[in-house]
Amino acid sequence: ILNVEQSPQSLHVQEGDSTNFTCSFPSSNFYALHWYRWETAKSPEALFVMTLNGDEKKKGRISATLNTKEGYSYLYIKGSQPEDSATYLCAFGTSYDKVIFGPGTSLSVIP
Amino acid sequence: EPEVTQTPSHQVTQMGQEVILRCVPISNHLYFYWYRQILGQKVEFLVSFYNNEISEKSEIFDDQFSVERPDGSNFTLKIRSTKLEDSAMYFCASSEGGLGTQYFGPGTRLLVL
């Protein structure tokens, strides 16, 4: 059974702090790694899709790295703001169009 | 900005009844997906659909489930005989390509009584 793990499960940081969390996935049968941001009462919003080992993506204050050989991806948020509070999901693509989601990391940014 | 839409937003049904959940994907997208999230649990992949046929499905997607693209715009998920454990939020998503960014709809909350 393929398993995708995320850590930590939840995180509370002060406004202005930088933070990062981890997604671990199987290192075989890799097609893609997706990161989503999911705010309460909304639908998941795509942040990044990464397909190549060593990929690094950046969107404003948020960036992500990918290591497919060892099976992990990091998501970094620089200078957290209250509006960054959300659950961050990673999803491991096991084929061209099938993904397995991790359980998410819930981030709360305290003003 | 184009978006994925889903109807209804909420559906309450009796156990054993059939439900059809509807989605309108983004118009130039070719891949369509259904996911569900049971309250307090992970988002789970159900099925992907490409070129008018199922491309991948999970073990959850048994004979009770079916998907269809009845016309050029709608993408539906049918649950033939609902069970209590089918109560969940069901999300539809679409993408341009198979490895592309998936855009999610707002979800349909299904409650089976």
Short mmCIF file of C-alpha atoms in Angstrom, two decimals:
data_model
loop_
_atom_site.label_atom_id
_atom_site.label_comp_id
_atom_site.label_asym_id
_atom_site.label_seq_id
_atom_site.Cartn_x
_atom_site.Cartn_y
_atom_site.Cartn_z
CA ILE A 1 0.00 0.00 0.00
CA LEU A 2 1.47 3.35 -1.03
CA ASN A 3 1.57 5.82 1.81
CA VAL A 4 2.17 9.55 1.81
CA GLU A 5 3.08 11.14 5.11
CA GLN A 6 3.30 14.73 6.19
CA SER A 7 4.90 16.26 9.22
CA PRO A 8 4.22 17.95 11.45
CA GLN A 9 0.50 17.28 11.73
CA SER A 10 -0.05 20.84 12.93
CA LEU A 11 2.00 23.92 13.50
CA HIS A 12 1.46 27.24 15.25
CA VAL A 13 3.83 30.06 14.38
CA GLN A 14 4.01 33.76 15.08
CA GLU A 15 3.40 36.25 12.30
CA GLY A 16 6.71 36.95 10.58
CA ASP A 17 8.27 33.58 11.40
CA SER A 18 9.45 31.38 8.59
CA THR A 19 8.38 27.78 8.63
CA ASN A 20 8.67 24.56 6.70
CA PHE A 21 7.02 21.19 6.54
CA THR A 22 7.73 17.83 5.00
CA CYS A 23 6.01 15.42 2.67
CA SER A 24 7.38 11.87 2.47
CA PHE A 25 6.41 9.53 -0.32
CA PRO A 26 7.56 6.27 -1.90
CA SER A 27 10.72 6.73 -3.96
CA SER A 28 9.56 4.30 -6.64
CA ASN A 29 6.89 4.78 -9.31
CA PHE A 30 7.18 8.53 -9.08
CA TYR A 31 5.29 10.65 -11.57
CA ALA A 32 4.69 13.97 -9.85
CA LEU A 33 4.37 15.67 -6.49
CA HIS A 34 1.66 18.24 -5.95
CA TRP A 35 1.28 20.78 -3.14
CA TYR A 36 -2.11 22.27 -2.33
CA ARG A 37 -3.29 24.90 0.09
CA TRP A 38 -6.68 24.24 1.63
CA GLU A 39 -8.52 26.88 3.60
CA THR A 40 -11.54 25.99 5.69
CA ALA A 41 -14.80 26.00 3.71
CA LYS A 42 -12.96 26.35 0.40
CA SER A 43 -11.62 23.86 -2.12
CA PRO A 44 -7.94 22.86 -2.35
CA GLU A 45 -5.92 25.40 -4.29
CA ALA A 46 -2.95 24.19 -6.31
CA LEU A 47 0.42 25.64 -5.29
CA PHE A 48 2.99 23.58 -7.19
CA VAL A 49 3.42 20.53 -9.35
CA MET A 50 6.92 19.11 -9.45
CA THR A 51 8.08 16.27 -11.65
CA LEU A 52 11.88 16.28 -11.69
CA ASN A 53 14.34 15.39 -8.94
CA GLY A 54 15.89 18.58 -7.67
CA ASP A 55 12.96 20.73 -8.81
CA GLU A 56 12.51 23.92 -6.86
CA LYS A 57 9.40 26.06 -7.27
CA LYS A 58 8.57 29.47 -5.85
CA LYS A 59 5.36 31.47 -5.61
CA GLY A 60 5.70 34.69 -3.63
CA ARG A 61 6.78 33.77 -0.11
CA ILE A 62 6.15 30.07 -0.61
CA SER A 63 8.67 27.69 -2.14
CA ALA A 64 9.08 23.94 -2.46
CA THR A 65 11.86 21.48 -3.16
CA LEU A 66 11.76 17.91 -4.37
CA ASN A 67 14.01 14.90 -3.79
CA THR A 68 12.59 11.92 -5.63
CA LYS A 69 15.55 9.64 -4.87
CA GLU A 70 14.95 9.78 -1.14
CA GLY A 71 11.23 10.43 -1.38
CA TYR A 72 10.63 13.80 0.23
CA SER A 73 9.53 17.33 -0.55
CA TYR A 74 9.78 20.42 1.63
CA LEU A 75 7.41 23.37 1.58
CA TYR A 76 8.79 26.63 2.96
CA ILE A 77 6.89 29.75 3.91
CA LYS A 78 8.98 32.85 4.51
CA GLY A 79 7.64 35.51 6.86
CA SER A 80 4.32 33.80 7.65
CA GLN A 81 1.20 35.95 7.59
CA PRO A 82 -2.19 35.22 9.19
CA GLU A 83 -3.65 34.66 5.72
CA ASP A 84 -1.23 31.73 5.30
CA SER A 85 -3.26 29.83 7.91
CA ALA A 86 -4.58 26.76 6.13
CA THR A 87 -3.98 23.06 5.72
CA TYR A 88 -1.19 22.26 3.30
CA LEU A 89 -1.64 19.00 1.41
CA CYS A 90 0.85 17.14 -0.66
CA ALA A 91 -0.23 14.56 -3.23
CA PHE A 92 1.99 11.91 -4.78
CA GLY A 93 1.32 11.03 -8.40
CA THR A 94 1.59 7.28 -8.81
CA SER A 95 0.73 7.31 -12.48
CA TYR A 96 -0.04 9.85 -15.13
CA ASP A 97 -3.38 10.74 -13.58
CA LYS A 98 -3.71 9.17 -10.13
CA VAL A 99 -2.61 10.81 -6.91
CA ILE A 100 -2.48 9.80 -3.27
CA PHE A 101 -2.93 12.62 -0.80
CA GLY A 102 -1.08 13.01 2.45
CA PRO A 103 -3.00 13.82 5.65
CA GLY A 104 -1.97 17.48 5.54
CA THR A 105 -0.16 19.90 7.83
CA SER A 106 -2.42 22.41 9.53
CA LEU A 107 -0.73 25.80 9.87
CA SER A 108 -1.96 28.53 12.20
CA VAL A 109 -0.23 31.88 12.04
CA ILE A 110 -0.78 33.93 15.16
CA PRO A 111 -0.91 37.71 14.63
CA GLU B 1 -10.90 33.21 -14.17
CA PRO B 2 -12.33 29.83 -15.21
CA GLU B 3 -13.29 27.55 -12.38
CA VAL B 4 -14.69 24.11 -11.70
CA THR B 5 -18.27 24.18 -10.47
CA GLN B 6 -20.22 21.49 -8.64
CA THR B 7 -23.88 20.97 -7.89
CA PRO B 8 -25.54 20.55 -5.54
CA SER B 9 -23.49 22.03 -2.73
CA HIS B 10 -25.29 19.81 -0.22
CA GLN B 11 -27.28 16.63 -0.67
CA VAL B 12 -29.14 14.62 1.94
CA THR B 13 -30.38 11.20 0.91
CA GLN B 14 -31.74 8.01 2.41
CA MET B 15 -29.62 4.87 2.54
CA GLY B 16 -30.17 2.79 -0.58
CA GLN B 17 -31.09 5.72 -2.79
CA GLU B 18 -29.18 6.68 -5.91
CA VAL B 19 -27.44 10.05 -6.05
CA ILE B 20 -25.84 11.88 -8.93
CA LEU B 21 -23.25 14.53 -8.21
CA ARG B 22 -22.55 16.98 -10.99
CA CYS B 23 -19.44 18.83 -12.01
CA VAL B 24 -18.62 21.25 -14.78
CA PRO B 25 -14.85 21.12 -15.36
CA ILE B 26 -12.83 23.96 -16.87
CA SER B 27 -13.68 23.99 -20.55
CA ASN B 28 -10.30 23.25 -22.18
CA HIS B 29 -9.30 20.62 -19.64
CA LEU B 30 -9.00 17.01 -20.73
CA TYR B 31 -8.61 15.11 -17.46
CA PHE B 32 -11.31 14.88 -14.84
CA TYR B 33 -11.21 13.50 -11.32
CA TRP B 34 -13.40 12.70 -8.37
CA TYR B 35 -12.12 12.71 -4.79
CA ARG B 36 -13.85 12.34 -1.47
CA GLN B 37 -13.07 13.36 2.05
CA ILE B 38 -14.81 11.65 4.91
CA LEU B 39 -15.00 14.03 7.87
CA GLY B 40 -11.73 14.08 9.76
CA GLN B 41 -9.93 11.89 7.25
CA LYS B 42 -7.63 12.36 4.26
CA VAL B 43 -8.71 13.40 0.82
CA GLU B 44 -9.01 10.13 -1.15
CA PHE B 45 -8.71 9.61 -4.89
CA LEU B 46 -11.71 7.88 -6.43
CA VAL B 47 -11.32 7.97 -10.20
CA SER B 48 -9.76 9.77 -13.14
CA PHE B 49 -11.37 10.10 -16.55
CA TYR B 50 -9.78 10.87 -19.87
CA ASN B 51 -10.89 10.54 -23.47
CA ASN B 52 -14.37 9.43 -22.39
CA GLU B 53 -13.24 6.52 -20.31
CA ILE B 54 -11.98 5.74 -16.84
CA SER B 55 -8.22 6.05 -16.74
CA GLU B 56 -7.50 5.08 -13.15
CA LYS B 57 -9.66 4.14 -10.18
CA SER B 58 -9.04 3.35 -6.57
CA GLU B 59 -10.22 0.39 -4.55
CA ILE B 60 -12.94 2.62 -3.12
CA PHE B 61 -14.49 3.00 -6.58
CA ASP B 62 -16.44 -0.24 -6.67
CA ASP B 63 -19.48 -1.28 -8.69
CA GLN B 64 -21.69 1.12 -6.74
CA PHE B 65 -19.91 4.04 -8.38
CA SER B 66 -19.94 5.16 -11.97
CA VAL B 67 -18.85 8.26 -13.84
CA GLU B 68 -20.08 9.75 -17.04
CA ARG B 69 -19.54 12.70 -19.29
CA PRO B 70 -23.06 12.89 -20.73
CA ASP B 71 -22.40 15.97 -22.84
CA GLY B 72 -19.53 18.30 -23.64
CA SER B 73 -19.55 20.07 -20.31
CA ASN B 74 -20.83 17.96 -17.43
CA PHE B 75 -18.96 15.24 -15.56
CA THR B 76 -21.06 13.21 -13.15
CA LEU B 77 -20.48 10.77 -10.31
CA LYS B 78 -23.32 8.35 -9.62
CA ILE B 79 -23.62 6.30 -6.47
CA ARG B 80 -26.16 3.58 -7.18
CA SER B 81 -27.28 2.55 -3.72
CA THR B 82 -25.90 4.82 -1.07
CA LYS B 83 -24.58 3.55 2.23
CA LEU B 84 -24.09 5.43 5.47
CA GLU B 85 -20.32 5.33 4.94
CA ASP B 86 -20.68 7.21 1.65
CA SER B 87 -21.33 10.36 3.67
CA ALA B 88 -18.45 12.65 2.76
CA MET B 89 -17.44 15.76 0.87
CA TYR B 90 -17.01 14.92 -2.80
CA PHE B 91 -14.65 17.05 -4.85
CA CYS B 92 -14.40 17.18 -8.60
CA ALA B 93 -11.19 18.39 -10.24
CA SER B 94 -9.90 18.90 -13.76
CA SER B 95 -6.53 19.43 -15.40
CA GLU B 96 -5.22 20.23 -18.85
CA GLY B 97 -2.79 17.34 -18.86
CA GLY B 98 -2.35 14.22 -16.81
CA LEU B 99 0.51 15.55 -14.70
CA GLY B 100 -0.81 19.09 -14.71
CA THR B 101 -2.17 21.24 -11.96
CA GLN B 102 -5.56 20.01 -10.85
CA TYR B 103 -8.21 22.63 -10.20
CA PHE B 104 -10.76 21.65 -7.61
CA GLY B 105 -14.43 22.49 -7.42
CA PRO B 106 -16.04 23.68 -4.18
CA GLY B 107 -17.31 20.20 -3.33
CA THR B 108 -20.66 18.54 -2.64
CA ARG B 109 -21.36 17.54 0.91
CA LEU B 110 -23.30 14.27 0.84
CA LEU B 111 -25.12 13.03 3.91
CA VAL B 112 -26.64 9.56 3.84
CA LEU B 113 -29.22 8.89 6.54
#
